[in-house]
PDB file of C-alpha atoms in Angstrom:
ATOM      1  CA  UNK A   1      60.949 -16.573 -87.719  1.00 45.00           C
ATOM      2  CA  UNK A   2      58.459 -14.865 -90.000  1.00 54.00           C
ATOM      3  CA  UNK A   3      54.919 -14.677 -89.066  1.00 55.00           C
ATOM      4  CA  UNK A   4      54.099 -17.340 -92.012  1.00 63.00           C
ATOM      5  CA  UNK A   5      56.703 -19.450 -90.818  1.00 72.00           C
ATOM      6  CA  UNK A   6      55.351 -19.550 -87.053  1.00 83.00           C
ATOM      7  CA  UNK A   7      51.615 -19.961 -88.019  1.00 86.00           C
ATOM      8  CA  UNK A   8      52.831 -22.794 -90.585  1.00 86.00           C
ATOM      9  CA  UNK A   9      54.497 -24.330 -87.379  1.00 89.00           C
ATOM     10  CA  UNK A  10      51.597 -24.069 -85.347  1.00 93.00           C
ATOM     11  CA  UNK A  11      49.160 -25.692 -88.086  1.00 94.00           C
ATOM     12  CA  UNK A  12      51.664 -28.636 -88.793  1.00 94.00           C
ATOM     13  CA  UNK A  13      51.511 -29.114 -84.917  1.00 95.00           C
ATOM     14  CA  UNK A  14      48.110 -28.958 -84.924  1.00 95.00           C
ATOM     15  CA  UNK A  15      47.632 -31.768 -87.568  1.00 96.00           C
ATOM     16  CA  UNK A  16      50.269 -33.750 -85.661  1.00 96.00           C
ATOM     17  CA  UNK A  17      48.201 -33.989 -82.549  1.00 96.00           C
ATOM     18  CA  UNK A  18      45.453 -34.710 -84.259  1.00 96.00           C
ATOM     19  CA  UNK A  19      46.946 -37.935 -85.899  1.00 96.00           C
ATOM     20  CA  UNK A  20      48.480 -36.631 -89.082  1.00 97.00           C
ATOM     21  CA  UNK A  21      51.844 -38.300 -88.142  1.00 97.00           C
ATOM     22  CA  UNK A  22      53.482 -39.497 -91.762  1.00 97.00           C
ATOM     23  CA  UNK A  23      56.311 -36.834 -91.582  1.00 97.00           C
ATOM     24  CA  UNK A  24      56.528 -36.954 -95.425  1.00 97.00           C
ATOM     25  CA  UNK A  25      52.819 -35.375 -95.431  1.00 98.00           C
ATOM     26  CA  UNK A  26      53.439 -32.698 -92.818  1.00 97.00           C
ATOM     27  CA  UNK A  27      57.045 -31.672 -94.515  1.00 96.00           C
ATOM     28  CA  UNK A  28      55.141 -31.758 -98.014  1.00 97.00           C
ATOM     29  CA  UNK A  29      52.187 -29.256 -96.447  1.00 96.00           C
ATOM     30  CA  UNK A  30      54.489 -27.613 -94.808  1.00 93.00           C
ATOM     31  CA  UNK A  31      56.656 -26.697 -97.695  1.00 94.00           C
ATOM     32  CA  UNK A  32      53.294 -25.321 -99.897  1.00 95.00           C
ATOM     33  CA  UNK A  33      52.439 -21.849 -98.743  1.00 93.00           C
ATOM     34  CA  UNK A  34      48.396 -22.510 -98.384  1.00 94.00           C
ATOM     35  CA  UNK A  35      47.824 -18.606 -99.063  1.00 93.00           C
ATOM     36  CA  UNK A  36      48.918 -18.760-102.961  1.00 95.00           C
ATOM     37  CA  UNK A  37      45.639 -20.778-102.884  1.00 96.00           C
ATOM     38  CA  UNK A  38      42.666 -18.545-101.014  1.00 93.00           C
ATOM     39  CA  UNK A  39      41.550 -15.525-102.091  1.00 90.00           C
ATOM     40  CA  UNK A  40      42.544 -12.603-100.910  1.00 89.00           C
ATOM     41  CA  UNK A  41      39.695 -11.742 -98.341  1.00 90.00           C
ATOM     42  CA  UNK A  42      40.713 -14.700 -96.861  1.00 91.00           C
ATOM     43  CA  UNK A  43      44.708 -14.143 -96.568  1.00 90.00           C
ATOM     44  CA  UNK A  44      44.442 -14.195 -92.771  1.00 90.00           C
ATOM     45  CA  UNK A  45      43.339 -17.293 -91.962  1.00 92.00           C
ATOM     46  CA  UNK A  46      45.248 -19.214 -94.643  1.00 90.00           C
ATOM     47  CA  UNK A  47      47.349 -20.785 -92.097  1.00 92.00           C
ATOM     48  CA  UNK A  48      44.255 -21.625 -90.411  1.00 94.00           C
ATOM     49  CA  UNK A  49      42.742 -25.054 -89.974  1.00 95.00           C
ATOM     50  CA  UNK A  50      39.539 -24.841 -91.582  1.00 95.00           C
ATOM     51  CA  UNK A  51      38.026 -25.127 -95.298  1.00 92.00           C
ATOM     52  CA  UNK A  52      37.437 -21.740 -96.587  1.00 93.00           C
ATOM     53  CA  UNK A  53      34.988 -21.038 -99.679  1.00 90.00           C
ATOM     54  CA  UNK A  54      36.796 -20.339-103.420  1.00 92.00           C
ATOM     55  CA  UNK A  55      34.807 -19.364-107.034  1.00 91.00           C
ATOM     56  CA  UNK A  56      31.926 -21.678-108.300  1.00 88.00           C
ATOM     57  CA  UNK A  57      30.796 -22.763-104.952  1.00 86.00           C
ATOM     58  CA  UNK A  58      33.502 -25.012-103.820  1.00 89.00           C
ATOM     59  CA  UNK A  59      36.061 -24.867-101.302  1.00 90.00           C
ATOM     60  CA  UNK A  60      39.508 -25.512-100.483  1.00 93.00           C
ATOM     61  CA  UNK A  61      40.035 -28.039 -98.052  1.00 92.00           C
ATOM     62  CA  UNK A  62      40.855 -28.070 -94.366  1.00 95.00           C
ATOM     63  CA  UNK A  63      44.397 -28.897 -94.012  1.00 97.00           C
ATOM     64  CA  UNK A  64      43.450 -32.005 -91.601  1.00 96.00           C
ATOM     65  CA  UNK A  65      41.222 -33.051 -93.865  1.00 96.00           C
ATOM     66  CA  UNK A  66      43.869 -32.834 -96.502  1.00 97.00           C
ATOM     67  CA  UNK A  67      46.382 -34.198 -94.318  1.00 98.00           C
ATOM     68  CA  UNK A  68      44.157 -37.098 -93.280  1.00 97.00           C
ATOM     69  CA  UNK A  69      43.400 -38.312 -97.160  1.00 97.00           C
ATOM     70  CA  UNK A  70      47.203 -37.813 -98.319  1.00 98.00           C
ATOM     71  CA  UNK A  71      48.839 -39.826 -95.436  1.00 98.00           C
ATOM     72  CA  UNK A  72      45.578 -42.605 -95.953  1.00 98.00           C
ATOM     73  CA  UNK A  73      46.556 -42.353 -99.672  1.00 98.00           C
ATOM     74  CA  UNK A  74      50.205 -43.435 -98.755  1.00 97.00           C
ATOM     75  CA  UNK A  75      52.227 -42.098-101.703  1.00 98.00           C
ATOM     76  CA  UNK A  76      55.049 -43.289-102.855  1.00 98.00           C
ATOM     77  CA  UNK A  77      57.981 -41.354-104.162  1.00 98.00           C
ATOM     78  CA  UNK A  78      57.840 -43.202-107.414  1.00 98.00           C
ATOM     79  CA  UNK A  79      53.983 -43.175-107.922  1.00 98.00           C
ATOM     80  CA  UNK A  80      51.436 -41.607-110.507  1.00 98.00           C
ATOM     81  CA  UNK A  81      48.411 -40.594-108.538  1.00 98.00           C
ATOM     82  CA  UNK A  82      45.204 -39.669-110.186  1.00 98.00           C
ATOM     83  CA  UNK A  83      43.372 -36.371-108.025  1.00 98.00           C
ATOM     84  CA  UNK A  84      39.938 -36.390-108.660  1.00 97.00           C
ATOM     85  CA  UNK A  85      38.770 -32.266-108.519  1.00 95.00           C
ATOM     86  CA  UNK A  86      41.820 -29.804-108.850  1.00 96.00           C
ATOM     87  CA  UNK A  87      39.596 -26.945-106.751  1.00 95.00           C
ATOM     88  CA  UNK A  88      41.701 -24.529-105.830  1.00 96.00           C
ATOM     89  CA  UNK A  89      44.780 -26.730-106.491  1.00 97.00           C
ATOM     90  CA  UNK A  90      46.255 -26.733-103.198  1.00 97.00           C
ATOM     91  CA  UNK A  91      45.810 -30.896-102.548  1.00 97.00           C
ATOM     92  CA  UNK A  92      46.904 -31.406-105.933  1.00 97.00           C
ATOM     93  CA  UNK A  93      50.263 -28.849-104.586  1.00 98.00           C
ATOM     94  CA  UNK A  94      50.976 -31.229-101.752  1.00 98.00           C
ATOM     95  CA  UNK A  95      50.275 -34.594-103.848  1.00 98.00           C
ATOM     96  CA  UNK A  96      52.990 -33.112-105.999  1.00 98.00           C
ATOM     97  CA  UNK A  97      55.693 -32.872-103.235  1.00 98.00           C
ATOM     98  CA  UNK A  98      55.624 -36.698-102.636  1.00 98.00           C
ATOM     99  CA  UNK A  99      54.384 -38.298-106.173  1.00 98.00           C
ATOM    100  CA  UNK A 100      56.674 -38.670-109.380  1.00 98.00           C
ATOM    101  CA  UNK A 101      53.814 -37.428-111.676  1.00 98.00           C
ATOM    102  CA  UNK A 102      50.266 -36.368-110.687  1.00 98.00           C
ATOM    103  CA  UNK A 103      47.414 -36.164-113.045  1.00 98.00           C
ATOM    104  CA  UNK A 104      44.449 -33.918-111.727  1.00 98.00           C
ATOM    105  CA  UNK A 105      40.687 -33.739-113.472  1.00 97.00           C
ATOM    106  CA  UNK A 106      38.608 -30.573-112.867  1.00 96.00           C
ATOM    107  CA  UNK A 107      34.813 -29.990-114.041  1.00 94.00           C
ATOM    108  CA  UNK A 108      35.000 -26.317-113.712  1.00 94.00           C
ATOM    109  CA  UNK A 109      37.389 -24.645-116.846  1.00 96.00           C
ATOM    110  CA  UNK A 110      37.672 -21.182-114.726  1.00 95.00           C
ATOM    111  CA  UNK A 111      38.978 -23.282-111.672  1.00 95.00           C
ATOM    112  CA  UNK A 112      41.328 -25.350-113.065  1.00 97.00           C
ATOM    113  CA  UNK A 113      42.877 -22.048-115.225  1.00 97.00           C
ATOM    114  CA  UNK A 114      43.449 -20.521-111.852  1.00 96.00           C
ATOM    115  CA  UNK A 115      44.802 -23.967-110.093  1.00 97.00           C
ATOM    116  CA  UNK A 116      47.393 -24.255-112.894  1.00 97.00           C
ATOM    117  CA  UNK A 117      48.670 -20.811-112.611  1.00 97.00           C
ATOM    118  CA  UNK A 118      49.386 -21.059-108.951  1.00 96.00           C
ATOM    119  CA  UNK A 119      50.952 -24.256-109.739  1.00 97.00           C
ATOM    120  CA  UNK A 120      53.540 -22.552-112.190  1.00 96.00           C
ATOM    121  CA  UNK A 121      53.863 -19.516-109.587  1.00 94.00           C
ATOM    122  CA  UNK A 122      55.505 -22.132-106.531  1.00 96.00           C
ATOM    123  CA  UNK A 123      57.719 -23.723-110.105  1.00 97.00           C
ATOM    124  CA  UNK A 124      55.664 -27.220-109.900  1.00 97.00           C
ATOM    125  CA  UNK A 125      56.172 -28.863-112.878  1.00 96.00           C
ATOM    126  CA  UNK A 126      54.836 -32.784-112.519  1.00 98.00           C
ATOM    127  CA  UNK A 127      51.548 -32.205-112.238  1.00 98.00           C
ATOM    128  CA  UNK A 128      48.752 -32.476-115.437  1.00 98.00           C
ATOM    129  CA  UNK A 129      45.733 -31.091-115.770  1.00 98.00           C
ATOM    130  CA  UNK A 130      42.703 -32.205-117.466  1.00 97.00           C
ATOM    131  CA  UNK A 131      39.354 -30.401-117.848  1.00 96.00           C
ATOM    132  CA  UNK A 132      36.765 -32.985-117.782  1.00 94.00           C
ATOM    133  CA  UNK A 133      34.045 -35.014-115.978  1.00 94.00           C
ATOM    134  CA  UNK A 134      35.820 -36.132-112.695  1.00 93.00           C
ATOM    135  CA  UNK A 135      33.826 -39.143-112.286  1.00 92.00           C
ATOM    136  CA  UNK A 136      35.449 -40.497-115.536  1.00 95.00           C
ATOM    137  CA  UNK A 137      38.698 -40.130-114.300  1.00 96.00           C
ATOM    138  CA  UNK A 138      41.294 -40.079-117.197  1.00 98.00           C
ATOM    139  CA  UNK A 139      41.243 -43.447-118.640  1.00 97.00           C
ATOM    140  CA  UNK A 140      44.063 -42.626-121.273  1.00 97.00           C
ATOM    141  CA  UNK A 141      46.484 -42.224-118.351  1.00 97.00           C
ATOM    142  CA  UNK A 142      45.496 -45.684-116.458  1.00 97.00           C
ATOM    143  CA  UNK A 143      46.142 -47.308-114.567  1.00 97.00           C
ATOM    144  CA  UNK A 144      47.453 -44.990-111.395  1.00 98.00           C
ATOM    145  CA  UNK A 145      48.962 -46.108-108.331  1.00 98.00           C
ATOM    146  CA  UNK A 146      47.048 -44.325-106.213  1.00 98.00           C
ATOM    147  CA  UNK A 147      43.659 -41.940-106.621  1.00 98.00           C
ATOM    148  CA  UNK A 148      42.008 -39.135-104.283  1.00 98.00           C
ATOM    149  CA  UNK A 149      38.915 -37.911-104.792  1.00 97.00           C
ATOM    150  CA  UNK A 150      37.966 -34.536-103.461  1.00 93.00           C
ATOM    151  CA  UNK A 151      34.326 -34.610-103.973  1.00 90.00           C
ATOM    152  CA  UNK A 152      31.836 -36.713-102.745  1.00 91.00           C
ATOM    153  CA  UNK A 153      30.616 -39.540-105.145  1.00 91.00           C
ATOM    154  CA  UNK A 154      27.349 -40.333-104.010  1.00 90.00           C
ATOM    155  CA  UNK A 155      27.753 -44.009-104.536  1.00 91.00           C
ATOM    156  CA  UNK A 156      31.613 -46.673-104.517  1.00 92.00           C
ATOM    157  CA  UNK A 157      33.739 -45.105-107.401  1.00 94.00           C
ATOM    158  CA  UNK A 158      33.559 -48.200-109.318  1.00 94.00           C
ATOM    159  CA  UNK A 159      34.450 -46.415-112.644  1.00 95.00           C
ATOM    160  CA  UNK A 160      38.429 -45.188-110.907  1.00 97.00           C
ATOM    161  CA  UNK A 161      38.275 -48.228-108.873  1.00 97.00           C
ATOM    162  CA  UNK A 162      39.127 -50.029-112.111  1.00 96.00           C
ATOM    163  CA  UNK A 163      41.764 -47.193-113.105  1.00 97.00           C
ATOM    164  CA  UNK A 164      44.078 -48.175-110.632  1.00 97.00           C
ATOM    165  CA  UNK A 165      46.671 -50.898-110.812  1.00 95.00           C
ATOM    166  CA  UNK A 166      46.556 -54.019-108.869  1.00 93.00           C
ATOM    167  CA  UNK A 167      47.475 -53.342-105.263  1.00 95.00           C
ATOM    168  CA  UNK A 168      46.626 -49.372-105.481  1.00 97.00           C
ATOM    169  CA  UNK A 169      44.557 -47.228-103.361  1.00 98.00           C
ATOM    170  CA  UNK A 170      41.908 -45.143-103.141  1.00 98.00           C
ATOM    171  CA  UNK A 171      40.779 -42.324-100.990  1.00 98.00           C
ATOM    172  CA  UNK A 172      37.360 -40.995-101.592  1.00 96.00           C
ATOM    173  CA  UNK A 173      34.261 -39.303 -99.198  1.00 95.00           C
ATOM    174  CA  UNK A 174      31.215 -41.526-100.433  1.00 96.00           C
ATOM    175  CA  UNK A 175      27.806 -40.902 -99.622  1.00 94.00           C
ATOM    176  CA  UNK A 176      24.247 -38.890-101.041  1.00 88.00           C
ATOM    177  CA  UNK A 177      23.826 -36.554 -97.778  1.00 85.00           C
ATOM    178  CA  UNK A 178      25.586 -33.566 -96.463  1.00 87.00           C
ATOM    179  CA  UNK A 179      27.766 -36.183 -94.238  1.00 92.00           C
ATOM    180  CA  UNK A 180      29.757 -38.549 -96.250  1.00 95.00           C
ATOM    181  CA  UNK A 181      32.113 -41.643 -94.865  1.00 96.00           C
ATOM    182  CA  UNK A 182      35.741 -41.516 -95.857  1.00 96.00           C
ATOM    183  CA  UNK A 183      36.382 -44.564 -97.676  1.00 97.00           C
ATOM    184  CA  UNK A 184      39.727 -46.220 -98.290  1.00 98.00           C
ATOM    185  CA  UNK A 185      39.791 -48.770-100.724  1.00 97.00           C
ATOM    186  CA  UNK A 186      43.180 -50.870-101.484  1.00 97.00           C
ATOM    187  CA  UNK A 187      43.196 -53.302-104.290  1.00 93.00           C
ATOM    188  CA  UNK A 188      43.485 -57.455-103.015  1.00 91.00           C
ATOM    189  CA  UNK A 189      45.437 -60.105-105.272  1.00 88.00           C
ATOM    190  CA  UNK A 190      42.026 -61.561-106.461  1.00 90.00           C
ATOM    191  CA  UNK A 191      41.280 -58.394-108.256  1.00 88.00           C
ATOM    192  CA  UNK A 192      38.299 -57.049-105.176  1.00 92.00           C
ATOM    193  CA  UNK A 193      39.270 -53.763-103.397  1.00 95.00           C
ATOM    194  CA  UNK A 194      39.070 -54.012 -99.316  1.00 95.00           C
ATOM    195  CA  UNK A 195      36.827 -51.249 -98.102  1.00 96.00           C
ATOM    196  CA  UNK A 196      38.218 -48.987 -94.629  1.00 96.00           C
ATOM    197  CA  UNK A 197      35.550 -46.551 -92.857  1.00 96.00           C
ATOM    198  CA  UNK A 198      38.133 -43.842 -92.184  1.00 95.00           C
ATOM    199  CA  UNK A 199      35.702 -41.406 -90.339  1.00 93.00           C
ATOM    200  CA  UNK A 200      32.679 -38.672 -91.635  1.00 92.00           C
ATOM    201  CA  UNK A 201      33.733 -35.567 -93.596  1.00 93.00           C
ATOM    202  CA  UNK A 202      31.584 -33.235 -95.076  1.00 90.00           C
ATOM    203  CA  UNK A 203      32.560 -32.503 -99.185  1.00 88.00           C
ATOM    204  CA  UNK A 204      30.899 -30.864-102.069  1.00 84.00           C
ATOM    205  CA  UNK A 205      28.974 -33.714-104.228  1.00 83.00           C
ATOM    206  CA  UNK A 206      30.878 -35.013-106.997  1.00 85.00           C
ATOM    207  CA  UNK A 207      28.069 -33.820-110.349  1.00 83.00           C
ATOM    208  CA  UNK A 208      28.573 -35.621-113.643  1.00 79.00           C
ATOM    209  CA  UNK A 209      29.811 -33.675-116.781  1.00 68.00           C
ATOM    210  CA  UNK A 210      31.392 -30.328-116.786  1.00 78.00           C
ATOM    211  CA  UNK A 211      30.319 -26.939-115.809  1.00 70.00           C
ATOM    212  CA  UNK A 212      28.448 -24.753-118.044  1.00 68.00           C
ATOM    213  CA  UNK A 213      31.042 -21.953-117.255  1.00 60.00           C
ATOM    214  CA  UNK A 214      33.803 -20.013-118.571  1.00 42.00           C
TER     215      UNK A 214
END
């Protein structure tokens, strides 16, 4: 067993006992080497569980935190699931592995350059990228099964609540402070959305527009 192979074991145990159970989540992590996705510097602790910074201020994700949203999110083989900030493309990676197509919006041009070549370096081909104002969504590609936000919307999502299609659901960390609530929202037959406390995460706000950036 390689050294990748044995701290990739020992993360995807980690997330088990922790409550990330779906075995479709931890084979689909699993199978996406996390260090095509931090820099350099950072190589080390790629296999770590912990969010680690990236360019422009953001991060990528800690894998239970990533693990936590994708097996809330409940993705279907045959799904189209909207991601909601591309980052360092690694969520979007792992989305991939379990949706038919997924279509990912990203604020920050430089970013989302970067995500997509990583994407074509592990040979994943059904996922779309959009530079764009996340909290917008992509309204030409509604509705979407499901939708995961990465950032933190500082109020309910009510413009991508109304992207998805009846029955859907969406994972999102809501809230104005440094502490948001992880929110899962799955649409009812009447057309409301039922509204699940999943438990407090900490995410970079989700800011109108795009960057003023290269």
């Amino acid at each position: 067993m390689s050294l990748k192979d044995d701290r990739a074991g020992r993360l995807i145990l980690s997330l088990r006992r922790q409550g990330v159970t779906d075995a479709r989540v931890l084979q689909a992590m699993e199978s996406i080497d996390r260090a095509v996705f931090v820099h350099e510097k950072f190589l080390d602790q790629a296999w770590e569980d912990q969010a680690l910074p990236i360019d422009c201020a953001q991060t990528i994700s800690q894998p239970f935190i990533v693990g936590l949203m994708t097996q809330a999110l409940d993705v279907q083989p045959r799904h189209r699931v909207l991601e909601i900030g591309t980052g360092s493309g690694y969520q979007c990676a792992v989305l991939s592995r379990m949706a038919r197509f997924v279509y990912s919006v990203e604020r920050y041009k430089s970013l989302l350059t970067e995500a997509e070549n990583r994407l074509k370096i592990l040979g994943i081909d059904n996922v779309f990228t959009r530079h764009g104002d996340g909290g917008q969504g992509w309204p030409e590609q509604a509705p979407f099964d499901r939708i995961m936000v990465t950032a933190a919307s500082p109020h309910e999502p009510t413009e991508l609540l109304k992207q998805l299609k009846p029955g859907g659901v969406l994972v999102a960390p809501v809230g104005r402070t440094s502490v948001q609530m992880l929110n899962r929202y799955t649409g009812q037959p009447d057309g409301s959305f039922q509204r699940e406390s999943l438990c407090e995460v900490r995410f970079v706000p989700l800011v109108e527009g795009t960057a003023k950036e290269g």
